[in-house]
Amino acid sequence: MRGKATATAPANIALVKYWGAHDLSSGIPLNASISMTLSRCVSTCTVEARTGDAAGGAAREESNEVYVVAPGEHWPAPGEGRAQGELRPAPDAFARRVLDHLERLRRWAGADCSFRVATHNSFPSGAGLASSASGFAALTLATVGALGAEVTAEELSILARRSGSGSAARSVLGGYVELPGGPVPDDVYARQLAEPGHWDLRDVIAIVAAEPKAVSSLEGHARAPSSPYFRERLACLADRLTVVREALARRDFDLLGPAVEEEAVDLHLIAMSSSPPIFYWRPGTLEVLEAVRRLRTEGVKAYFTIDAGPNVHVICPPDAEETVASRLGALGSVREIIRDRVGPGPELIEEHLL
Amino acid sequence: MRGKATATAPANIALVKYWGAHDLSSGIPLNASISMTLSRCVSTCTVEARTGDAAGGAAREESNEVYVVAPGEHWPAPGEGRAQGELRPAPDAFARRVLDHLERLRRWAGADCSFRVATHNSFPSGAGLASSASGFAALTLATVGALGAEVTAEELSILARRSGSGSAARSVLGGYVELPGGPVPDDVYARQLAEPGHWDLRDVIAIVAAEPKAVSSLEGHARAPSSPYFRERLACLADRLTVVREALARRDFDLLGPAVEEEAVDLHLIAMSSSPPIFYWRPGTLEVLEAVRRLRTEGVKAYFTIDAGPNVHVICPPDAEETVASRLGALGSVREIIRDRVGPGPELIEEHLL
């Protein structure tokens, strides 16, 4: 018997970041985080669950197959047509994480099956654009669909989180989303703070380096407590979370922006003062930051944030997007601009990759 | 009656930085600092003290004259010949600080005189290369000389410090120097930890921006306590000072280097998390940092430090200097390389600028 499902799930950009874990392997953060779910940075994942053709255990694992749709191909937005591209075996490290998560979901569902999986990102992977968030959210939703299971959004968020990607737990909802910190695992699922229609914010993403970063987010989380400043960061976060929640509720951009920039700098201060230090910023990162500050002196409303990578997300209202995108696109170190915006979250679709 | 004296004083590169003050106006730091006095980054200052031609007070101040030898001219090392260059009236803000310090020294000496002053830096001013350290150390020594006063090194250090430039207090001695933190003013004078001959370290300075920085060190000191991480920085410093003292005493480069880099990053973390934040790093700063880390993976012994500015000092043993200088000089964002080294400190010379 076969079940097959395809899900799309968006990346999200954290306005208050998850950095440092109670339990890294099951994505239980030390602190609450708040994000904006995106629209165009999307992972698509098809999962086919095959029962009856495997003897369980090692034999079952051996018959699992994980593919990626070759990067560089365009994946159109849902409804705009099919993704084009060649299926290739996934790189080992990525395939390992996917297989671990599939095994987790199989046990959760009590199913006896093997899987064929294909995934595709509409944006560069591993460069601090939350590809693990969208990827594991899509994988989780598609697997649940292929297994014919029914889940609430809360359960889906917890299942996605257990992949080890805490931010995947946020990508199961659209709009503005909060994920509480631990330590209680059953509490750590995403809550929607506001629907996407509540506030139309844009995210102009300046790509200054598209290759995967040298130090993974997982490694960054693990090193965070070695920074002498980490405890103080956690202490400051309660106030910052309050400010960001309030700014979102009131649609107050002047309140939101500075808090978001401070938070982004803070994450990187912790990384740079961890032991050994982690430098995610590249020269181009600072070129973009300088340009954003210059834009503000000219009256353009725009504030930056940076996940664990070198690329810069510039949050702005719709009327600033064009100016921000064209100014940043003209910088020498910016390779590509992705214009994204708040979006509605994941969905099951009929256009399978397998 | 006229007295005239000319002094040269070197810049210094702080291995442990002064950042944050008990008393900003008289250069009393919150924390102890340790520096290496340089050789080639030198300020030269001629002071002429004229008595009998002024009526005191406002009239005396009016007859003071402050010149700079036009920048861009080469000032040869002491003994290599005269500086060439045109005398120009000093820029207002700089002249104001010089005149304030001259007035302070005049009162200290109990003299009734006016001054003519000319200064020259052998390196770019105001770009985080400690031009105020060398400048005020040279000004202090030349003024004391012009006034015919006799001072100990301790007194000279305190007088230089009272210019408001705490790092000037370190530039009155050669070799490796420690300046204690406050709060007791009479204790805050430089002590020599080791003679220059104790350890021949080099400082390859990569200039990525030669224009004066947007936020002065004085303003940076003032904002430092607004960083939520400032208190923790001060708490960490006792251990770091011990490590740096020990590394200097034992000439242990592998112990010194990592501590010096951590310290440099820390200063900038405090600046970037101050309110409002200060970003001294430029894109080129990070390009140099990346190159230094790459050099180390190739076995080249080199560690960076960065004062309050965008330029990078790379500390290395003599046998690494050539490799470091040529590699950094080839970077796209490096405008100039200054090859400096530990040096003997200030001196009075006979080649006057006036």
mmCIF file of C-alpha atoms in Angstrom, chain A residues 228-229 232-233 236 265-266 269 272-273 279 281-283 286-287 289-290 293 304, chain B residues 228-229 232-233 236 265-266 269 272-273 279 281-283 286-287 289-290 293 304:
data_model
loop_
_atom_site.group_PDB
_atom_site.id
_atom_site.type_symbol
_atom_site.label_atom_id
_atom_site.label_comp_id
_atom_site.label_asym_id
_atom_site.label_seq_id
_atom_site.Cartn_x
_atom_site.Cartn_y
_atom_site.Cartn_z
ATOM 1 C CA PRO A 228 30.359 35.126 28.981
ATOM 2 C CA TYR A 229 27.506 37.325 27.768
ATOM 3 C CA GLU A 232 22.856 38.531 30.291
ATOM 4 C CA ARG A 233 21.360 38.079 26.820
ATOM 5 C CA CYS A 236 17.457 41.016 28.496
ATOM 6 C CA VAL A 265 23.384 42.104 16.714
ATOM 7 C CA ASP A 266 23.022 40.324 20.062
ATOM 8 C CA LEU A 269 27.765 39.062 19.679
ATOM 9 C CA MET A 272 31.556 35.946 18.232
ATOM 10 C CA SER A 273 32.211 35.646 21.968
ATOM 11 C CA PHE A 279 31.994 34.692 12.810
ATOM 12 C CA TRP A 281 29.312 37.993 9.230
ATOM 13 C CA ARG A 282 31.145 38.473 5.964
ATOM 14 C CA PRO A 283 32.473 41.777 4.603
ATOM 15 C CA LEU A 286 28.620 44.952 6.920
ATOM 16 C CA GLU A 287 28.271 46.646 3.544
ATOM 17 C CA LEU A 289 24.254 47.086 7.291
ATOM 18 C CA GLU A 290 25.922 50.369 6.387
ATOM 19 C CA ARG A 293 21.658 52.800 8.199
ATOM 20 C CA PHE A 304 17.969 44.711 9.375
ATOM 21 C CA PRO B 228 23.963 45.331 28.897
ATOM 22 C CA TYR B 229 27.209 43.355 28.569
ATOM 23 C CA GLU B 232 30.288 41.210 32.492
ATOM 24 C CA ARG B 233 33.151 42.491 30.334
ATOM 25 C CA CYS B 236 36.061 38.958 32.726
ATOM 26 C CA VAL B 265 36.165 41.430 19.725
ATOM 27 C CA ASP B 266 34.864 42.236 23.210
ATOM 28 C CA LEU B 269 30.739 43.855 21.079
ATOM 29 C CA MET B 272 27.802 47.481 18.962
ATOM 30 C CA SER B 273 25.525 46.817 21.932
ATOM 31 C CA PHE B 279 29.780 50.150 14.475
ATOM 32 C CA TRP B 281 33.992 47.763 11.778
ATOM 33 C CA ARG B 282 33.853 48.280 8.044
ATOM 34 C CA PRO B 283 33.499 45.556 5.402
ATOM 35 C CA LEU B 286 36.101 41.641 8.274
ATOM 36 C CA GLU B 287 38.025 40.895 5.094
ATOM 37 C CA LEU B 289 39.953 39.205 9.979
ATOM 38 C CA GLU B 290 39.077 36.398 7.584
ATOM 39 C CA ARG B 293 42.207 33.309 10.403
ATOM 40 C CA PHE B 304 44.446 40.531 15.215
#
